[in-house]
PDB file of C-alpha atoms in Angstrom:
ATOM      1  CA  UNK A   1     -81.182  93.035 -17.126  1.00 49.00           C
ATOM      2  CA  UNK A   2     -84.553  93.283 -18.756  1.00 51.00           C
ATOM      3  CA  UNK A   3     -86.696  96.243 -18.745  1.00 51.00           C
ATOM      4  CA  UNK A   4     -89.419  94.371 -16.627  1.00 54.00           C
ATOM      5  CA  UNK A   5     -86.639  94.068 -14.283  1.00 53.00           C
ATOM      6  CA  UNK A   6     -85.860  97.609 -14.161  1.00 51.00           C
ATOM      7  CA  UNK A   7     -89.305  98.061 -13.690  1.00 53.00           C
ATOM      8  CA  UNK A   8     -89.468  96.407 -10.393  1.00 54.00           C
ATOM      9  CA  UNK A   9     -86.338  98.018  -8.473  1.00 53.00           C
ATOM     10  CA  UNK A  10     -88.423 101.757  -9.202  1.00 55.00           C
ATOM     11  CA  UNK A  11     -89.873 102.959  -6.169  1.00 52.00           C
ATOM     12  CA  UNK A  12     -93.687 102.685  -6.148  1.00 55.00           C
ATOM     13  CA  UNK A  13     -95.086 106.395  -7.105  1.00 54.00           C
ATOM     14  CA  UNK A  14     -97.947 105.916  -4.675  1.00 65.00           C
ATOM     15  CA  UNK A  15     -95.699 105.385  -1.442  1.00 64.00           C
ATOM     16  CA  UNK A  16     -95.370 108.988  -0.482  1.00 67.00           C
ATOM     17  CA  UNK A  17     -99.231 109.925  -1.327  1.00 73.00           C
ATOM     18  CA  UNK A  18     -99.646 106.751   0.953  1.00 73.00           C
ATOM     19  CA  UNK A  19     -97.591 108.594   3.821  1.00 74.00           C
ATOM     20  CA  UNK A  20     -99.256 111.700   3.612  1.00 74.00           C
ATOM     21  CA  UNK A  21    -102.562 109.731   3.600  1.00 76.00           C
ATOM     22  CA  UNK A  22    -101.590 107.839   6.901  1.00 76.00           C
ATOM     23  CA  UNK A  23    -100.098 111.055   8.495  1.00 79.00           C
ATOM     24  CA  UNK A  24    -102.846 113.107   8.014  1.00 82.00           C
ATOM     25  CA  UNK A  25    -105.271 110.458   9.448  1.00 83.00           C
ATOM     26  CA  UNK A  26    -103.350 110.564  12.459  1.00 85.00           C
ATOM     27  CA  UNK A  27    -103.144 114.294  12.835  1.00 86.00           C
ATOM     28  CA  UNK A  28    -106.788 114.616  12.452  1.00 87.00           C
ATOM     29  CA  UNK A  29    -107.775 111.597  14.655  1.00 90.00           C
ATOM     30  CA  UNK A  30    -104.930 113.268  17.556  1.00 87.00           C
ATOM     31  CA  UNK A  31    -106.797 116.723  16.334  1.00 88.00           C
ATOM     32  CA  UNK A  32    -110.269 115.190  17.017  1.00 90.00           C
ATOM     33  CA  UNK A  33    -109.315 113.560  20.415  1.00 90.00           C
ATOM     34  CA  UNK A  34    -107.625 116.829  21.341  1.00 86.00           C
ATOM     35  CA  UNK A  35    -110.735 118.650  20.816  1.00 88.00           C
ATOM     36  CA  UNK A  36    -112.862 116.232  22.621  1.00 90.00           C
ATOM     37  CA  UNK A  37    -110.452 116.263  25.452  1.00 87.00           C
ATOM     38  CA  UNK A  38    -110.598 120.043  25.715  1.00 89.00           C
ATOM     39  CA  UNK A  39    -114.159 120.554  25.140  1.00 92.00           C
ATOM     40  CA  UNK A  40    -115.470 120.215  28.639  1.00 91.00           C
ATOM     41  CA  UNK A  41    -112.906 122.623  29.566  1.00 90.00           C
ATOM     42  CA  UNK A  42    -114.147 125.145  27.360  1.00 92.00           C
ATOM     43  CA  UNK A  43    -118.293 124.393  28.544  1.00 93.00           C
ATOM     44  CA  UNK A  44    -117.664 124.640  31.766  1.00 92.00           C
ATOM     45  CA  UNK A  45    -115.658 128.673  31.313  1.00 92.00           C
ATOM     46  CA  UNK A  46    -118.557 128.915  28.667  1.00 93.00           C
ATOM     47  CA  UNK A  47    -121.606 127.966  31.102  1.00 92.00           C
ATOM     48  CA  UNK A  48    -119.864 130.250  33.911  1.00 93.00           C
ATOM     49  CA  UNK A  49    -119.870 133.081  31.746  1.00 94.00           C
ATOM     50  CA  UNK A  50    -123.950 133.062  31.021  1.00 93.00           C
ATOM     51  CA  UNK A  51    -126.702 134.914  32.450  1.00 92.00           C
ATOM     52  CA  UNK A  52    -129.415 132.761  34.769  1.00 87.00           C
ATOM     53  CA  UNK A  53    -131.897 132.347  31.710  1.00 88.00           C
ATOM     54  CA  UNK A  54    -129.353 131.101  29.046  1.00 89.00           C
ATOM     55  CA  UNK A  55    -127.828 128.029  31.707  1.00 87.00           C
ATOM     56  CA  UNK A  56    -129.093 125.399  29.879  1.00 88.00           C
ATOM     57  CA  UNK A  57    -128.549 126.656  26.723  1.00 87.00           C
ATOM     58  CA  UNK A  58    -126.920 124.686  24.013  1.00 86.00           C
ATOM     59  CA  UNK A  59    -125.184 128.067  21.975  1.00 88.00           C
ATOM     60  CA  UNK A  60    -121.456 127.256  21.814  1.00 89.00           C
ATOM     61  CA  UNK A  61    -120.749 131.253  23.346  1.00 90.00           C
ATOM     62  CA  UNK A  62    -123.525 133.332  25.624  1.00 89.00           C
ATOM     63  CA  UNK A  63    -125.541 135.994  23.862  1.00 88.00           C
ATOM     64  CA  UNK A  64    -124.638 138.281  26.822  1.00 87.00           C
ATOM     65  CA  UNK A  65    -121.586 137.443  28.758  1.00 91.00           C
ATOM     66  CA  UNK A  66    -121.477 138.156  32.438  1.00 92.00           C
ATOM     67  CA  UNK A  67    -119.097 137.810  35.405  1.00 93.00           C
ATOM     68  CA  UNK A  68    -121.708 138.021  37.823  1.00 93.00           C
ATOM     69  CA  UNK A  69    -121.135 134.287  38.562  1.00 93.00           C
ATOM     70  CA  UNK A  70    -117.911 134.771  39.623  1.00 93.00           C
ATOM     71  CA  UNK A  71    -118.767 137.858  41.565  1.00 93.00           C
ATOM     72  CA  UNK A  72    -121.123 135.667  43.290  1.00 91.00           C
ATOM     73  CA  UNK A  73    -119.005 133.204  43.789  1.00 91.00           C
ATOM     74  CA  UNK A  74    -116.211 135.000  45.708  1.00 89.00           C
ATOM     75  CA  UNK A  75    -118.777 136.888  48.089  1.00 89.00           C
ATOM     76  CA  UNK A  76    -120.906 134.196  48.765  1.00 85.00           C
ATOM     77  CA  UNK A  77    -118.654 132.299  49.766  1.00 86.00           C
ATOM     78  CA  UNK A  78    -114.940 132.520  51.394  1.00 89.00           C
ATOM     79  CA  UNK A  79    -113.338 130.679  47.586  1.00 88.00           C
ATOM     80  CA  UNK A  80    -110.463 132.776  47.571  1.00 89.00           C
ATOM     81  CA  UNK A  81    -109.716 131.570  50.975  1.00 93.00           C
ATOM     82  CA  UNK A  82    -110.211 128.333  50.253  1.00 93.00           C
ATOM     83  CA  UNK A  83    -107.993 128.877  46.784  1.00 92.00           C
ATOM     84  CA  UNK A  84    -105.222 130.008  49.301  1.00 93.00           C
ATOM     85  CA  UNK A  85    -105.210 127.040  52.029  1.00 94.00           C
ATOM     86  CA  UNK A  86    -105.904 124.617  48.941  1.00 94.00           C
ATOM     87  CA  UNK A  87    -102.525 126.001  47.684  1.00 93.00           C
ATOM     88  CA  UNK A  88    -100.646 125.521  50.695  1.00 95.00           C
ATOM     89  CA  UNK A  89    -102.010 122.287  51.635  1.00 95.00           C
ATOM     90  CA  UNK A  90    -101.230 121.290  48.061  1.00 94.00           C
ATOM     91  CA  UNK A  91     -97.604 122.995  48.359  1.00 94.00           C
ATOM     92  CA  UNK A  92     -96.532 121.335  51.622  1.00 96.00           C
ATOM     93  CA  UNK A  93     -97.652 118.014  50.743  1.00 96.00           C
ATOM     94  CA  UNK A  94     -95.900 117.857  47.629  1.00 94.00           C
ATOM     95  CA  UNK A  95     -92.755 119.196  49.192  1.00 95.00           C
ATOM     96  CA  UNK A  96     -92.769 116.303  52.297  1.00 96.00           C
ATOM     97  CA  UNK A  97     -93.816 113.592  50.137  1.00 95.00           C
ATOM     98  CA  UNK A  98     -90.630 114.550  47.620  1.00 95.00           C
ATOM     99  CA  UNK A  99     -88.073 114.991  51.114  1.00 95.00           C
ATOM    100  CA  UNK A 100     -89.874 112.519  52.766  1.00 95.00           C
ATOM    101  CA  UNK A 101     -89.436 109.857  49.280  1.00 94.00           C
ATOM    102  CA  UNK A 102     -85.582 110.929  48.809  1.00 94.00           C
ATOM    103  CA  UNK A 103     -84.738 110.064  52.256  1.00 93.00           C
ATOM    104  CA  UNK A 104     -86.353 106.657  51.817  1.00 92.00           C
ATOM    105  CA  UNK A 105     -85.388 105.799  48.265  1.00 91.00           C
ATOM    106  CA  UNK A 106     -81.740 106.901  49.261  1.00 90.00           C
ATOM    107  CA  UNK A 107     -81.930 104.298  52.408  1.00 89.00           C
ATOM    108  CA  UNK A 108     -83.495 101.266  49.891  1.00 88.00           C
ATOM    109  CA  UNK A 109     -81.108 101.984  47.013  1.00 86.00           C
ATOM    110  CA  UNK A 110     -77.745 102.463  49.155  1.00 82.00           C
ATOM    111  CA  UNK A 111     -77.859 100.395  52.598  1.00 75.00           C
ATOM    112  CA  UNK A 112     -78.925  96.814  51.047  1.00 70.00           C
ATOM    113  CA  UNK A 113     -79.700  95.546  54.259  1.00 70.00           C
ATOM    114  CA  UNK A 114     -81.010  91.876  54.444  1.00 73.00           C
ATOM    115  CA  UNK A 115     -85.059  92.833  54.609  1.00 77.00           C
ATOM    116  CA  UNK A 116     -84.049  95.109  51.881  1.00 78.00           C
ATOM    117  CA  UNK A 117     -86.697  93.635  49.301  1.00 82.00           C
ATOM    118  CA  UNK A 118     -89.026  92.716  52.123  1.00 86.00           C
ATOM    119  CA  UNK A 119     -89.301  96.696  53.013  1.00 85.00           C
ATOM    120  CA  UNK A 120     -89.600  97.578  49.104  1.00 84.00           C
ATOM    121  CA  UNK A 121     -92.502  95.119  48.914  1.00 87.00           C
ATOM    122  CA  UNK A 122     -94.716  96.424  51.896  1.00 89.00           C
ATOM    123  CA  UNK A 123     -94.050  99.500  50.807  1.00 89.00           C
ATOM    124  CA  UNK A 124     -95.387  98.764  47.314  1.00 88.00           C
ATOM    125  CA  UNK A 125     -98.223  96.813  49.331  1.00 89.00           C
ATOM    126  CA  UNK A 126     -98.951  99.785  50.883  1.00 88.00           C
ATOM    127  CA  UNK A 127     -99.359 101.573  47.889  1.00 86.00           C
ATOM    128  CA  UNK A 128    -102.744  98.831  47.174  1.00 87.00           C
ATOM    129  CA  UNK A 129    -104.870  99.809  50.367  1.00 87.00           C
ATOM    130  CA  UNK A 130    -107.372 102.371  49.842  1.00 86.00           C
ATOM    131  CA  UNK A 131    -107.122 105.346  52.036  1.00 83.00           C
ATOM    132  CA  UNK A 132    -110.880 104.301  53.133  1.00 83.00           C
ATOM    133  CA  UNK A 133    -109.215 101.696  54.973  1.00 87.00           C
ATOM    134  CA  UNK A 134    -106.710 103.915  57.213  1.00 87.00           C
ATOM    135  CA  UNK A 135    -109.349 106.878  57.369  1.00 88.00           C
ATOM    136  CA  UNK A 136    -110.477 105.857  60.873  1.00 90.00           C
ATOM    137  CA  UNK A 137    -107.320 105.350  62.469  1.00 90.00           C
ATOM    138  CA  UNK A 138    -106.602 108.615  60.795  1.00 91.00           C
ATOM    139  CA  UNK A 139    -109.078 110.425  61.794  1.00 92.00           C
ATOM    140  CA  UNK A 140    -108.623 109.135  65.857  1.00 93.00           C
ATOM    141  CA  UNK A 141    -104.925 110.204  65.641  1.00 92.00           C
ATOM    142  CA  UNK A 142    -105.431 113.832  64.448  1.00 92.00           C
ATOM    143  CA  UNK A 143    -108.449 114.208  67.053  1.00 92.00           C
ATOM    144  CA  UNK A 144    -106.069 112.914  69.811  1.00 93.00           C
ATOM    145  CA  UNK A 145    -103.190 115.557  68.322  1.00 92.00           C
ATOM    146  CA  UNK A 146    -106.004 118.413  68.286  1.00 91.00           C
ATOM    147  CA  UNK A 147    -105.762 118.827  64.373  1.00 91.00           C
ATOM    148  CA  UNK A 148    -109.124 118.604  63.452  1.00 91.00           C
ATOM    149  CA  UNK A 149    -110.182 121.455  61.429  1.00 90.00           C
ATOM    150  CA  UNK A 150    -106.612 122.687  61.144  1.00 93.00           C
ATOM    151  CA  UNK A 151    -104.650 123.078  57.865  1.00 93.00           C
ATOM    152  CA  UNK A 152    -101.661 120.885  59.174  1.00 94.00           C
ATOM    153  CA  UNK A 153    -104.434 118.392  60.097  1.00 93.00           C
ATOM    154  CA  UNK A 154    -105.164 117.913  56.241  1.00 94.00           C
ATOM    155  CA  UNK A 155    -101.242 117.326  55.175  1.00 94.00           C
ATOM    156  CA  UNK A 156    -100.120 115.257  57.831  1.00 92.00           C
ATOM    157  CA  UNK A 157    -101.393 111.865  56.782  1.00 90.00           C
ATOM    158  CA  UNK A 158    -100.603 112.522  53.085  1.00 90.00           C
ATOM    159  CA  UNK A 159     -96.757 113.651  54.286  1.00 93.00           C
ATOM    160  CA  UNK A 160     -95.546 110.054  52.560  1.00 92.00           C
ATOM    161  CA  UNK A 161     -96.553 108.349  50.382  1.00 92.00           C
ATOM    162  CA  UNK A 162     -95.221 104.705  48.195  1.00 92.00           C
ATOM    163  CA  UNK A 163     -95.684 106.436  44.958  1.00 92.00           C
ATOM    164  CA  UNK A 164     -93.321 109.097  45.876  1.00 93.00           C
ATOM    165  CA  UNK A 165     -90.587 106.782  47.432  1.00 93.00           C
ATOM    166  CA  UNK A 166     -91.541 104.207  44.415  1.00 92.00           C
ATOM    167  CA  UNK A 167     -90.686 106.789  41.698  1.00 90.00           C
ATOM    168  CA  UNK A 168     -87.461 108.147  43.074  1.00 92.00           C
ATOM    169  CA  UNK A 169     -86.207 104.778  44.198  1.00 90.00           C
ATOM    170  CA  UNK A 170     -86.308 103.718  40.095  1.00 88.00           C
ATOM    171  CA  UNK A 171     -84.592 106.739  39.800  1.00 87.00           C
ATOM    172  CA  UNK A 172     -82.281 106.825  41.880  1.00 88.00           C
ATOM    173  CA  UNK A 173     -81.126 103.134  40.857  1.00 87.00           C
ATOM    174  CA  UNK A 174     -79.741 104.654  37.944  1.00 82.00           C
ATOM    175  CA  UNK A 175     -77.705 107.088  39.599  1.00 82.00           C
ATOM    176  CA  UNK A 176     -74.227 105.948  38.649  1.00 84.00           C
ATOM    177  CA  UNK A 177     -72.312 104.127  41.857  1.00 82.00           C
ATOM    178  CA  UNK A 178     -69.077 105.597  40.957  1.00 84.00           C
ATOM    179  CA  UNK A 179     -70.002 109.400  41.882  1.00 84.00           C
ATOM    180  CA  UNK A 180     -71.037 108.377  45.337  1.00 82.00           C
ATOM    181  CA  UNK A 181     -67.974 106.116  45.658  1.00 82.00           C
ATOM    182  CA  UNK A 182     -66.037 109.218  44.805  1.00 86.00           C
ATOM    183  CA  UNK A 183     -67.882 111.989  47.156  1.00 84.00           C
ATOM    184  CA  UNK A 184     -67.750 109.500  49.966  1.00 84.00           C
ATOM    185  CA  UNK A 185     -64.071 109.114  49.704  1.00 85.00           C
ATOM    186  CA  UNK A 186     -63.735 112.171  50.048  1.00 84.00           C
ATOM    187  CA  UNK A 187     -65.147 112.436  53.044  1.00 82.00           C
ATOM    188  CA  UNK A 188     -68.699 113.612  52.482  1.00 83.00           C
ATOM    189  CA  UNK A 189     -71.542 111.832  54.609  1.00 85.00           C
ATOM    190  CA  UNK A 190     -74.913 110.174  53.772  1.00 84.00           C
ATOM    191  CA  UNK A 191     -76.656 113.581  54.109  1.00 86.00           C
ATOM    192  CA  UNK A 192     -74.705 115.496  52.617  1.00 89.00           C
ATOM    193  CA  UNK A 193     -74.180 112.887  49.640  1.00 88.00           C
ATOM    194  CA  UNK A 194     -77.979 112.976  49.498  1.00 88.00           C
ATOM    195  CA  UNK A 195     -78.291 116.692  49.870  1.00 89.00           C
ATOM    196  CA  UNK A 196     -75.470 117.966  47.336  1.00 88.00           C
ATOM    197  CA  UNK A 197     -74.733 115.055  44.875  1.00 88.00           C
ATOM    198  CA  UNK A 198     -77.828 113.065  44.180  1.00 89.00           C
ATOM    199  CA  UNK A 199     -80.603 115.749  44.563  1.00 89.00           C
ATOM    200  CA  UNK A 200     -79.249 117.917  42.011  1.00 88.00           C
ATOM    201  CA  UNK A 201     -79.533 115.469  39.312  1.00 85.00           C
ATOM    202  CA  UNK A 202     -82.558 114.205  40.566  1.00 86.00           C
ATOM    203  CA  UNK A 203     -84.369 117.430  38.691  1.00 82.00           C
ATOM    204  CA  UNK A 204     -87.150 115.469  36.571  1.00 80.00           C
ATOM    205  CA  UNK A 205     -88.309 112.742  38.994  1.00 85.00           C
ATOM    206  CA  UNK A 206     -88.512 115.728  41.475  1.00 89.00           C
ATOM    207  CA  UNK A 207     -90.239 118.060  39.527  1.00 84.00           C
ATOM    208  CA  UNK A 208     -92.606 115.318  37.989  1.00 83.00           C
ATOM    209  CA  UNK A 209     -93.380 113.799  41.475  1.00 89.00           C
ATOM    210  CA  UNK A 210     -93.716 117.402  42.782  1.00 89.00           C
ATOM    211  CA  UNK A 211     -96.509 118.271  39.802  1.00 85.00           C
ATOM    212  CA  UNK A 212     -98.499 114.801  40.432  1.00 87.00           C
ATOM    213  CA  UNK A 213     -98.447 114.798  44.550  1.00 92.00           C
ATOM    214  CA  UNK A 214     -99.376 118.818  44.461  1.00 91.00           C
ATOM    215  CA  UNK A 215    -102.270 117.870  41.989  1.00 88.00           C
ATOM    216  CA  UNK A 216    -103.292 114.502  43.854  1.00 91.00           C
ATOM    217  CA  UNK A 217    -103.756 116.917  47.228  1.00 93.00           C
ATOM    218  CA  UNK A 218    -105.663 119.704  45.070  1.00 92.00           C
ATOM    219  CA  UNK A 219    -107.789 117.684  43.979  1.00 90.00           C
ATOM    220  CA  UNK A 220    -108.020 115.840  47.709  1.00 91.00           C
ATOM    221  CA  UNK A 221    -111.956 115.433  48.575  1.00 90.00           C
ATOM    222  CA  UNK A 222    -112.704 113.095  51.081  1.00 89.00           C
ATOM    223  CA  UNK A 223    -110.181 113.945  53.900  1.00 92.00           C
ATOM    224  CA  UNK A 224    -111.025 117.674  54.048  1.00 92.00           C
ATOM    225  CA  UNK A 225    -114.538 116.528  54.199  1.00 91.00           C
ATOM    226  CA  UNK A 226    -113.977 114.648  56.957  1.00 90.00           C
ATOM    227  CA  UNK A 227    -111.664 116.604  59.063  1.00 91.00           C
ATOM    228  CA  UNK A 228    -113.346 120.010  58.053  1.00 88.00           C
ATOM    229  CA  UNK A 229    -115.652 121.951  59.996  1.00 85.00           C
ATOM    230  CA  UNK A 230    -115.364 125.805  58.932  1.00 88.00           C
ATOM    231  CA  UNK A 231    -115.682 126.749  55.319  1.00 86.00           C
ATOM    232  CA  UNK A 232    -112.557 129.061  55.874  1.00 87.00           C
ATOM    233  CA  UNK A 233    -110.441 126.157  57.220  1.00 88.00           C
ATOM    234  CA  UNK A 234    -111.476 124.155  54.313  1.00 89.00           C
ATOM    235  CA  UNK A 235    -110.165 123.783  50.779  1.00 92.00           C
ATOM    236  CA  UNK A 236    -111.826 124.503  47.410  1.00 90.00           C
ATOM    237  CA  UNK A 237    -112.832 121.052  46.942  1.00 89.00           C
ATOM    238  CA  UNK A 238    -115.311 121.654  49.694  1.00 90.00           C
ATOM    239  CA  UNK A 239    -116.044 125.017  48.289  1.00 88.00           C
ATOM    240  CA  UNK A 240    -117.736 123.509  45.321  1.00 89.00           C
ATOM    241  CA  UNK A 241    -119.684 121.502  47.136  1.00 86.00           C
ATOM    242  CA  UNK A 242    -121.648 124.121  48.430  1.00 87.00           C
ATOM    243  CA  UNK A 243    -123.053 125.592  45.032  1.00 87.00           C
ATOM    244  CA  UNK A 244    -125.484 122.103  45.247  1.00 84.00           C
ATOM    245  CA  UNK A 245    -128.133 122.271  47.351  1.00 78.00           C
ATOM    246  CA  UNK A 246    -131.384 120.189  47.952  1.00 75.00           C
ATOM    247  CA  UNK A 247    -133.344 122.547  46.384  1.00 77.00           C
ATOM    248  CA  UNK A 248    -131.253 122.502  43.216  1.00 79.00           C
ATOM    249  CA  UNK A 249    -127.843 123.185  42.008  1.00 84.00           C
ATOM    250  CA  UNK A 250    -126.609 126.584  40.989  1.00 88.00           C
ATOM    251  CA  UNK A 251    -124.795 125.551  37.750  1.00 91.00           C
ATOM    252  CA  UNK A 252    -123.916 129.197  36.878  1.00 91.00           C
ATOM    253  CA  UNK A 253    -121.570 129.824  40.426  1.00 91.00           C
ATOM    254  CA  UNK A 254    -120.774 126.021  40.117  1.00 92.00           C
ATOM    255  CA  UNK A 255    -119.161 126.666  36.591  1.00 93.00           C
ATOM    256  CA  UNK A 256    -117.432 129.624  37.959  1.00 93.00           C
ATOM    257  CA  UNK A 257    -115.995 128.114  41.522  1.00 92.00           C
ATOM    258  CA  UNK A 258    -114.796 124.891  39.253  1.00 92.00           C
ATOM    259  CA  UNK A 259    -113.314 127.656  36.634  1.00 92.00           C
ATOM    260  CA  UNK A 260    -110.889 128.906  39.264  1.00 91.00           C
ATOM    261  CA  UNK A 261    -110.161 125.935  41.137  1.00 90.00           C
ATOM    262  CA  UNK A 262    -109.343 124.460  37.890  1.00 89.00           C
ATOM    263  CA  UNK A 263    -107.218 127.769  36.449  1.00 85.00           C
ATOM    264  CA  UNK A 264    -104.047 127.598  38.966  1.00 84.00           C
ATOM    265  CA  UNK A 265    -103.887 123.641  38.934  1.00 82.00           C
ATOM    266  CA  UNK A 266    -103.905 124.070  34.748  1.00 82.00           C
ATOM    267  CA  UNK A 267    -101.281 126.543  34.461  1.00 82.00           C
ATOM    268  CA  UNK A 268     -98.950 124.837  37.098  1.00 79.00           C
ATOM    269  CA  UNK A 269     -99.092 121.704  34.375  1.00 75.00           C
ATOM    270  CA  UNK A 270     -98.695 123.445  31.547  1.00 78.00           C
ATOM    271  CA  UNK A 271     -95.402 125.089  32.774  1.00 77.00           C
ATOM    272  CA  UNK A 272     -93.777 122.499  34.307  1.00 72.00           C
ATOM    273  CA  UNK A 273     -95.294 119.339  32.105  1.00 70.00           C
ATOM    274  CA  UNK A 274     -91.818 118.870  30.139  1.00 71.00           C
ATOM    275  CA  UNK A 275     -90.512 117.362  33.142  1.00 66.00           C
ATOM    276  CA  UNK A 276     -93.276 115.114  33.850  1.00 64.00           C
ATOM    277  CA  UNK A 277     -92.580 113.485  30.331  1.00 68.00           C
ATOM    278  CA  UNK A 278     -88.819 113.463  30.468  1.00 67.00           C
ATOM    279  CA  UNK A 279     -89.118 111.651  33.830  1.00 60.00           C
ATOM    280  CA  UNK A 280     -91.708 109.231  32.978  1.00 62.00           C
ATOM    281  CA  UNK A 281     -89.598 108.433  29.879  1.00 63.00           C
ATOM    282  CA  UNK A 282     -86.415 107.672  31.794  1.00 59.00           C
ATOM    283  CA  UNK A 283     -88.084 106.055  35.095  1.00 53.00           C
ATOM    284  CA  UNK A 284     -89.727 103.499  32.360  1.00 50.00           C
ATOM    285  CA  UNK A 285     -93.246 104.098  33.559  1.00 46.00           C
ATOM    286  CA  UNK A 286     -95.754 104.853  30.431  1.00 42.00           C
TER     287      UNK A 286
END
């Protein structure tokens, strides 16, 4: 074999400077998105934080930082009420729609009946029609059942949903046949199968479907709007509305009502966002 030869079998010197090159141009384009991401985040704590006469200001951080907006904010106005029924509208809508979608995934994956597919279609259908469309008959029904202005007025029509029985009916299709051939030889009914065999390993979906329908109802707008009629029977979605007025807005309390109605939703991802990533990785949906 000839030197030339030789020659070409080396590995090129320039492939791992290449690497680097391409790795670090991803880093700092995922570094620059990141930051661009986060930024509006960080203005709107920023502009809460500023005295009336430096609002508008373009500084990145107030020359004098105050927490008088957020002193007005929660005695102006009943927030930290609204922060509390927010939560547990949030909290019991997330926890029907999961029992609500187990129950019905269970029945789709496990009694094949003939309309079967003809059920999982309409309720994918379903899933198409824009709650504008259903907001009248919604709206009759909780008159007629006196739960206008009520907290259980606001969670009732979001108690199901075909996302939530959509995700856990993937999932659940995966759940190996054998194990529920097993517990229902041994004598163990639907519920119970349900209850103490698939549930338990039904951890990610759950928790990922519990993250996503808890923030879909905190950041619910419309509905509240509609059924509301007392600020402290209302949620903080509504709260924010009234920092803009006709006269103008009052960016500073706006900045701060938005900072806390964002703070609980943020930290609630942040712990539990793990599991919305292992789920959405094993249910196949990117």
């Amino acid at each position: 074999m000839t030197t030339d030869a030789l020659d070409d079998h080396r590995p090129s010197r320039s492939a791992p400077s290449r690497g680097f090159a391409r790795g670090f141009g991803v880093h700092a384009v995922m570094v620059l998105l990141s930051f661009v991401s986060i930024f509006p985040i960080y203005w709107m704590i920023v502009t809460s934080l500023r005295p009336e006469n430096e609002i508008f200001s373009t500084a990145l951080w107030p020359s004098d930082p105050t927490f008088d907006n957020y002193l007005f904010v929660v005695t102006r106005v009943p927030m930290l009420q609204m922060l509390f029924n927010t939560t547990i509208v949030s909290a019991a809508t997330a926890l029907l729609q999961v029992t609500t979608g187990m129950f019905a995934a269970y029945a789709l994956v496990r009694w094949r009946l003939r309309l079967s597919s003809v059920v999982h279609g309409l309720i994918a259908l379903s899933w198409l029609v824009p709650f504008q469309v259903t907001m009248i008959p919604n709206y009759v029904l909780a008159s007629r059942l006196g739960l206008l202005d009520t907290l259980t007025g606001l969670v009732v029509p979001n108690a199901a949903h075909a996302f939530a029985i959509l995700l856990l009916y993937h999932a659940m299709r995966a759940f190996p046949t054998e194990v529920l051939e097993a517990a229902r030889l041994d004598g163990a009914r639907s519920f119970r199968i349900l209850w103490q065999v698939v549930t338990p390993n039904m951890g990610a979906p759950i928790a990922s479907l519990s993250i996503i329908a808890f923030i879909s109802a905190w950041n619910e707008y419309f509905w509240p709007l509609l059924l509301s009629r007392k600020p402290e029977n209302s949620v903080v979605q509504i709260g924010l509305q009234m920092f803009m007025t006709q006269e103008g807005n009052l960016w500073g309390p706006l900045m701060a009502a938005a900072a806390l109605a964002s703070l609980p939703i943020l930290l609630i991802y942040l712990v539990l966002q793990r599991h919305v990533i292992e789920s959405f990785m094993k249910s196949g949906i990117r």
